[in-house]
Amino acid sequence: ADSDADADTDADSDADADADSDADTDTACAYPSGSVEPMTEGEVVTPYSWPEARNMDGIRTAPLDLDDVPCETDPNIDWSPHDVLLFVSIPAW
């Protein structure tokens, strides 16, 4: 690093002395073996429907119809907020 304030007219000239060279160089991408492209350009994404939430006990369920959203007093959903998880996956591009 330049140790003075003279705009690099001296011998040290702020030259990059580390080994990374900071130059823009092309590097080959390395993907894990067996990897695939998740989507192709122009591919149609089919809508996914998940009509009900299921408790891990395998018995209790609650409808996920947005026209009939259950509230905390609904007998179909008696789980605490810590037991209920709604996972929404939205593709990102």
CSV table of N, CA and C in Angstrom, one decimal:
chain,number,residue,atom,x,y,z
A,1,ALA,N,0.8,-1.2,0.0
A,1,ALA,CA,0.0,0.0,0.0
A,1,ALA,C,0.9,1.2,0.0
A,2,ASP,N,0.4,2.3,-0.6
A,2,ASP,CA,1.1,3.6,-0.7
A,2,ASP,C,1.1,4.2,0.7
A,3,SER,N,2.3,4.5,1.2
A,3,SER,CA,2.4,5.0,2.6
A,3,SER,C,2.4,6.5,2.7
A,4,ASP,N,2.4,7.2,1.5
A,4,ASP,CA,2.3,8.6,1.6
A,4,ASP,C,1.1,9.1,0.8
A,5,ALA,N,1.0,10.4,0.7
A,5,ALA,CA,-0.2,11.0,0.0
A,5,ALA,C,0.1,11.7,-1.3
A,6,ASP,N,1.1,11.2,-2.0
A,6,ASP,CA,1.6,11.9,-3.2
A,6,ASP,C,1.0,11.4,-4.5
A,7,ALA,N,-0.1,10.7,-4.5
A,7,ALA,CA,-0.8,10.2,-5.7
A,7,ALA,C,0.1,9.3,-6.5
A,8,ASP,N,0.8,8.4,-5.8
A,8,ASP,CA,1.6,7.4,-6.5
A,8,ASP,C,2.7,7.8,-7.5
A,9,THR,N,3.4,8.8,-7.2
A,9,THR,CA,4.5,9.2,-8.1
A,9,THR,C,5.8,8.7,-7.5
A,10,ASP,N,5.8,7.9,-6.4
A,10,ASP,CA,7.0,7.4,-5.9
A,10,ASP,C,7.2,5.9,-6.3
A,11,ALA,N,8.2,5.3,-5.8
A,11,ALA,CA,8.6,3.9,-6.3
A,11,ALA,C,7.6,2.9,-5.8
A,12,ASP,N,6.9,3.1,-4.7
A,12,ASP,CA,6.0,2.0,-4.2
A,12,ASP,C,4.7,1.9,-5.0
A,13,SER,N,4.2,2.9,-5.6
A,13,SER,CA,3.1,2.9,-6.6
A,13,SER,C,1.9,2.1,-6.3
A,14,ASP,N,1.7,1.7,-5.1
A,14,ASP,CA,0.5,0.9,-4.7
A,14,ASP,C,0.3,-0.3,-5.6
A,15,ALA,N,1.3,-0.9,-6.0
A,15,ALA,CA,1.2,-2.1,-6.8
A,15,ALA,C,0.6,-3.3,-6.0
A,16,ASP,N,-0.2,-4.1,-6.7
A,16,ASP,CA,-0.9,-5.2,-6.0
A,16,ASP,C,0.2,-6.3,-5.9
A,17,ALA,N,0.6,-6.6,-4.7
A,17,ALA,CA,1.7,-7.6,-4.5
A,17,ALA,C,1.2,-9.0,-4.1
A,18,ASP,N,-0.1,-9.1,-4.0
A,18,ASP,CA,-0.5,-10.5,-3.6
A,18,ASP,C,-0.7,-11.4,-4.8
A,19,ALA,N,-0.9,-12.7,-4.5
A,19,ALA,CA,-0.9,-13.7,-5.6
A,19,ALA,C,-2.2,-13.8,-6.4
A,20,ASP,N,-3.2,-13.1,-6.0
A,20,ASP,CA,-4.5,-13.3,-6.6
A,20,ASP,C,-4.6,-12.6,-8.0
A,21,SER,N,-3.8,-11.6,-8.2
A,21,SER,CA,-3.7,-10.8,-9.4
A,21,SER,C,-4.8,-9.9,-9.7
A,22,ASP,N,-5.9,-10.1,-9.0
A,22,ASP,CA,-7.1,-9.2,-9.2
A,22,ASP,C,-7.5,-8.9,-10.6
A,23,ALA,N,-7.1,-9.7,-11.5
A,23,ALA,CA,-7.5,-9.5,-12.9
A,23,ALA,C,-8.7,-10.3,-13.3
A,24,ASP,N,-9.6,-9.8,-14.1
A,24,ASP,CA,-10.8,-10.5,-14.5
A,24,ASP,C,-10.3,-11.6,-15.5
A,25,THR,N,-10.4,-12.8,-15.0
A,25,THR,CA,-10.0,-14.0,-15.9
A,25,THR,C,-11.2,-14.9,-15.9
A,26,ASP,N,-11.4,-15.6,-17.0
A,26,ASP,CA,-12.4,-16.6,-17.2
A,26,ASP,C,-12.1,-17.8,-16.4
A,27,THR,N,-13.0,-18.3,-15.6
A,27,THR,CA,-12.8,-19.6,-14.9
A,27,THR,C,-13.9,-20.5,-15.3
A,28,ALA,N,-13.5,-21.8,-15.4
A,28,ALA,CA,-14.5,-22.8,-15.8
A,28,ALA,C,-15.4,-23.1,-14.6
A,29,CYS,N,-16.7,-23.2,-14.8
A,29,CYS,CA,-17.6,-23.6,-13.8
A,29,CYS,C,-17.5,-25.1,-13.5
A,30,ALA,N,-17.6,-25.5,-12.3
A,30,ALA,CA,-17.5,-26.9,-11.9
A,30,ALA,C,-18.8,-27.3,-11.2
A,31,TYR,N,-19.6,-28.1,-11.8
A,31,TYR,CA,-20.8,-28.6,-11.2
A,31,TYR,C,-20.6,-30.0,-10.6
A,32,PRO,N,-21.3,-30.3,-9.6
A,32,PRO,CA,-21.2,-31.7,-9.1
A,32,PRO,C,-21.6,-32.7,-10.1
A,33,SER,N,-21.1,-33.9,-10.1
A,33,SER,CA,-21.5,-34.9,-11.0
A,33,SER,C,-22.9,-35.3,-10.8
A,34,GLY,N,-23.6,-35.5,-11.9
A,34,GLY,CA,-25.1,-35.8,-11.8
A,34,GLY,C,-26.0,-34.6,-11.7
A,35,SER,N,-25.4,-33.4,-11.7
A,35,SER,CA,-26.3,-32.2,-11.6
A,35,SER,C,-27.0,-32.0,-12.9
A,36,VAL,N,-28.2,-31.4,-12.8
A,36,VAL,CA,-29.0,-31.1,-14.0
A,36,VAL,C,-29.4,-29.6,-13.9
A,37,GLU,N,-29.8,-29.1,-15.1
A,37,GLU,CA,-30.3,-27.7,-15.1
A,37,GLU,C,-31.7,-27.8,-14.6
A,38,PRO,N,-32.1,-27.0,-13.6
A,38,PRO,CA,-33.5,-27.1,-13.0
A,38,PRO,C,-34.6,-26.7,-14.0
A,39,MET,N,-34.4,-25.7,-14.8
A,39,MET,CA,-35.4,-25.3,-15.8
A,39,MET,C,-34.8,-24.9,-17.1
A,40,THR,N,-35.5,-25.0,-18.1
A,40,THR,CA,-35.0,-24.5,-19.4
A,40,THR,C,-35.7,-23.3,-19.8
A,41,GLU,N,-35.1,-22.5,-20.6
A,41,GLU,CA,-35.8,-21.2,-21.0
A,41,GLU,C,-37.1,-21.5,-21.7
A,42,GLY,N,-38.1,-20.8,-21.3
A,42,GLY,CA,-39.4,-20.9,-21.9
A,42,GLY,C,-40.2,-22.1,-21.4
A,43,GLU,N,-39.7,-22.8,-20.4
A,43,GLU,CA,-40.4,-24.0,-19.8
A,43,GLU,C,-41.6,-23.5,-19.0
A,44,VAL,N,-42.8,-24.2,-19.2
A,44,VAL,CA,-44.0,-23.8,-18.4
A,44,VAL,C,-43.9,-24.5,-17.1
A,45,VAL,N,-44.2,-23.7,-16.0
A,45,VAL,CA,-44.2,-24.2,-14.7
A,45,VAL,C,-45.6,-24.6,-14.3
A,46,THR,N,-45.9,-25.8,-14.0
A,46,THR,CA,-47.2,-26.3,-13.7
A,46,THR,C,-47.6,-25.9,-12.2
A,47,PRO,N,-48.7,-25.3,-12.0
A,47,PRO,CA,-49.1,-24.9,-10.7
A,47,PRO,C,-49.2,-26.1,-9.8
A,48,TYR,N,-48.8,-25.9,-8.5
A,48,TYR,CA,-48.9,-27.0,-7.5
A,48,TYR,C,-49.9,-26.6,-6.5
A,49,SER,N,-50.7,-27.6,-6.2
A,49,SER,CA,-51.8,-27.4,-5.2
A,49,SER,C,-51.6,-28.3,-4.0
A,50,TRP,N,-51.6,-27.7,-2.8
A,50,TRP,CA,-51.5,-28.4,-1.5
A,50,TRP,C,-52.8,-28.0,-0.7
A,51,PRO,N,-53.9,-28.8,-0.8
A,51,PRO,CA,-55.2,-28.4,-0.3
A,51,PRO,C,-55.3,-28.4,1.2
A,52,GLU,N,-54.4,-29.0,1.9
A,52,GLU,CA,-54.5,-29.1,3.4
A,52,GLU,C,-53.2,-29.2,4.0
A,53,ALA,N,-53.1,-28.7,5.3
A,53,ALA,CA,-51.9,-28.8,6.1
A,53,ALA,C,-52.1,-30.1,6.9
A,54,ARG,N,-51.0,-30.8,7.1
A,54,ARG,CA,-51.1,-32.1,7.9
A,54,ARG,C,-50.2,-32.0,9.1
A,55,ASN,N,-50.7,-32.4,10.2
A,55,ASN,CA,-49.9,-32.4,11.4
A,55,ASN,C,-49.0,-33.6,11.4
A,56,MET,N,-47.9,-33.5,12.1
A,56,MET,CA,-46.9,-34.6,12.0
A,56,MET,C,-47.5,-35.9,12.6
A,57,ASP,N,-48.5,-35.8,13.4
A,57,ASP,CA,-49.1,-37.0,14.0
A,57,ASP,C,-49.8,-37.9,12.9
A,58,GLY,N,-50.0,-37.3,11.7
A,58,GLY,CA,-50.6,-38.0,10.6
A,58,GLY,C,-52.1,-38.1,10.7
A,59,ILE,N,-52.7,-37.5,11.7
A,59,ILE,CA,-54.2,-37.6,11.9
A,59,ILE,C,-54.9,-36.3,11.6
A,60,ARG,N,-54.4,-35.2,12.3
A,60,ARG,CA,-55.1,-33.9,12.2
A,60,ARG,C,-54.7,-33.2,10.9
A,61,THR,N,-55.6,-32.6,10.3
A,61,THR,CA,-55.4,-31.8,9.1
A,61,THR,C,-56.2,-30.5,9.2
A,62,ALA,N,-55.8,-29.5,8.4
A,62,ALA,CA,-56.5,-28.2,8.4
A,62,ALA,C,-56.6,-27.8,6.9
A,63,PRO,N,-57.7,-27.3,6.4
A,63,PRO,CA,-57.8,-26.9,5.0
A,63,PRO,C,-57.0,-25.6,4.8
A,64,LEU,N,-56.4,-25.5,3.6
A,64,LEU,CA,-55.6,-24.3,3.2
A,64,LEU,C,-56.3,-23.5,2.2
A,65,ASP,N,-57.6,-23.7,2.0
A,65,ASP,CA,-58.4,-22.9,1.1
A,65,ASP,C,-58.4,-21.4,1.5
A,66,LEU,N,-57.9,-20.6,0.7
A,66,LEU,CA,-57.8,-19.1,1.0
A,66,LEU,C,-59.1,-18.5,1.2
A,67,ASP,N,-60.2,-19.1,0.6
A,67,ASP,CA,-61.5,-18.5,0.8
A,67,ASP,C,-62.1,-18.9,2.2
A,68,ASP,N,-61.5,-19.9,2.8
A,68,ASP,CA,-62.0,-20.4,4.1
A,68,ASP,C,-60.8,-20.6,5.0
A,69,VAL,N,-60.2,-19.5,5.4
A,69,VAL,CA,-59.0,-19.6,6.2
A,69,VAL,C,-59.3,-19.9,7.6
A,70,PRO,N,-58.8,-21.0,8.2
A,70,PRO,CA,-59.1,-21.3,9.6
A,70,PRO,C,-58.5,-20.3,10.6
A,71,CYS,N,-59.2,-20.0,11.6
A,71,CYS,CA,-58.6,-19.1,12.7
A,71,CYS,C,-58.3,-20.0,13.9
A,72,GLU,N,-57.8,-19.4,14.9
A,72,GLU,CA,-57.4,-20.1,16.1
A,72,GLU,C,-58.5,-20.8,16.9
A,73,THR,N,-59.8,-20.4,16.6
A,73,THR,CA,-60.9,-21.0,17.2
A,73,THR,C,-61.5,-22.1,16.4
A,74,ASP,N,-61.0,-22.4,15.2
A,74,ASP,CA,-61.5,-23.4,14.3
A,74,ASP,C,-61.2,-24.8,14.9
A,75,PRO,N,-62.2,-25.7,15.0
A,75,PRO,CA,-61.9,-27.0,15.6
A,75,PRO,C,-61.0,-27.8,14.7
A,76,ASN,N,-60.8,-27.5,13.4
A,76,ASN,CA,-60.0,-28.2,12.5
A,76,ASN,C,-58.5,-27.9,12.8
A,77,ILE,N,-58.2,-26.8,13.4
A,77,ILE,CA,-56.8,-26.5,13.6
A,77,ILE,C,-56.6,-26.1,15.1
A,78,ASP,N,-56.1,-27.0,15.9
A,78,ASP,CA,-56.0,-26.8,17.3
A,78,ASP,C,-54.5,-26.8,17.7
A,79,TRP,N,-53.6,-26.5,16.7
A,79,TRP,CA,-52.2,-26.6,17.0
A,79,TRP,C,-51.7,-25.2,17.5
A,80,SER,N,-50.7,-25.2,18.2
A,80,SER,CA,-50.1,-23.9,18.6
A,80,SER,C,-49.3,-23.3,17.5
A,81,PRO,N,-49.0,-22.0,17.5
A,81,PRO,CA,-48.3,-21.4,16.4
A,81,PRO,C,-46.9,-22.1,16.2
A,82,HIS,N,-46.4,-22.7,17.2
A,82,HIS,CA,-45.1,-23.4,17.1
A,82,HIS,C,-45.2,-24.7,16.4
A,83,ASP,N,-46.4,-25.3,16.3
A,83,ASP,CA,-46.6,-26.6,15.6
A,83,ASP,C,-47.0,-26.4,14.2
A,84,VAL,N,-47.4,-25.2,13.8
A,84,VAL,CA,-48.0,-25.0,12.4
A,84,VAL,C,-46.9,-24.4,11.6
A,85,LEU,N,-46.7,-24.9,10.4
A,85,LEU,CA,-45.7,-24.4,9.5
A,85,LEU,C,-46.3,-24.4,8.1
A,86,LEU,N,-46.3,-23.3,7.5
A,86,LEU,CA,-46.8,-23.2,6.1
A,86,LEU,C,-45.6,-22.9,5.2
A,87,PHE,N,-45.2,-23.7,4.3
A,87,PHE,CA,-44.0,-23.6,3.5
A,87,PHE,C,-44.5,-23.3,2.1
A,88,VAL,N,-44.1,-22.1,1.6
A,88,VAL,CA,-44.5,-21.7,0.2
A,88,VAL,C,-43.3,-21.6,-0.6
A,89,SER,N,-43.3,-22.3,-1.7
A,89,SER,CA,-42.1,-22.4,-2.6
A,89,SER,C,-42.5,-21.6,-3.9
A,90,ILE,N,-41.7,-20.6,-4.2
A,90,ILE,CA,-41.9,-19.8,-5.3
A,90,ILE,C,-40.6,-19.8,-6.2
A,91,PRO,N,-40.7,-20.3,-7.4
A,91,PRO,CA,-39.5,-20.3,-8.2
A,91,PRO,C,-38.9,-18.9,-8.4
A,92,ALA,N,-37.6,-18.9,-8.4
A,92,ALA,CA,-36.9,-17.6,-8.5
A,92,ALA,C,-36.1,-17.6,-9.8
A,93,TRP,N,-36.2,-16.5,-10.6
A,93,TRP,CA,-35.3,-16.5,-11.8
A,93,TRP,C,-34.7,-15.2,-11.9
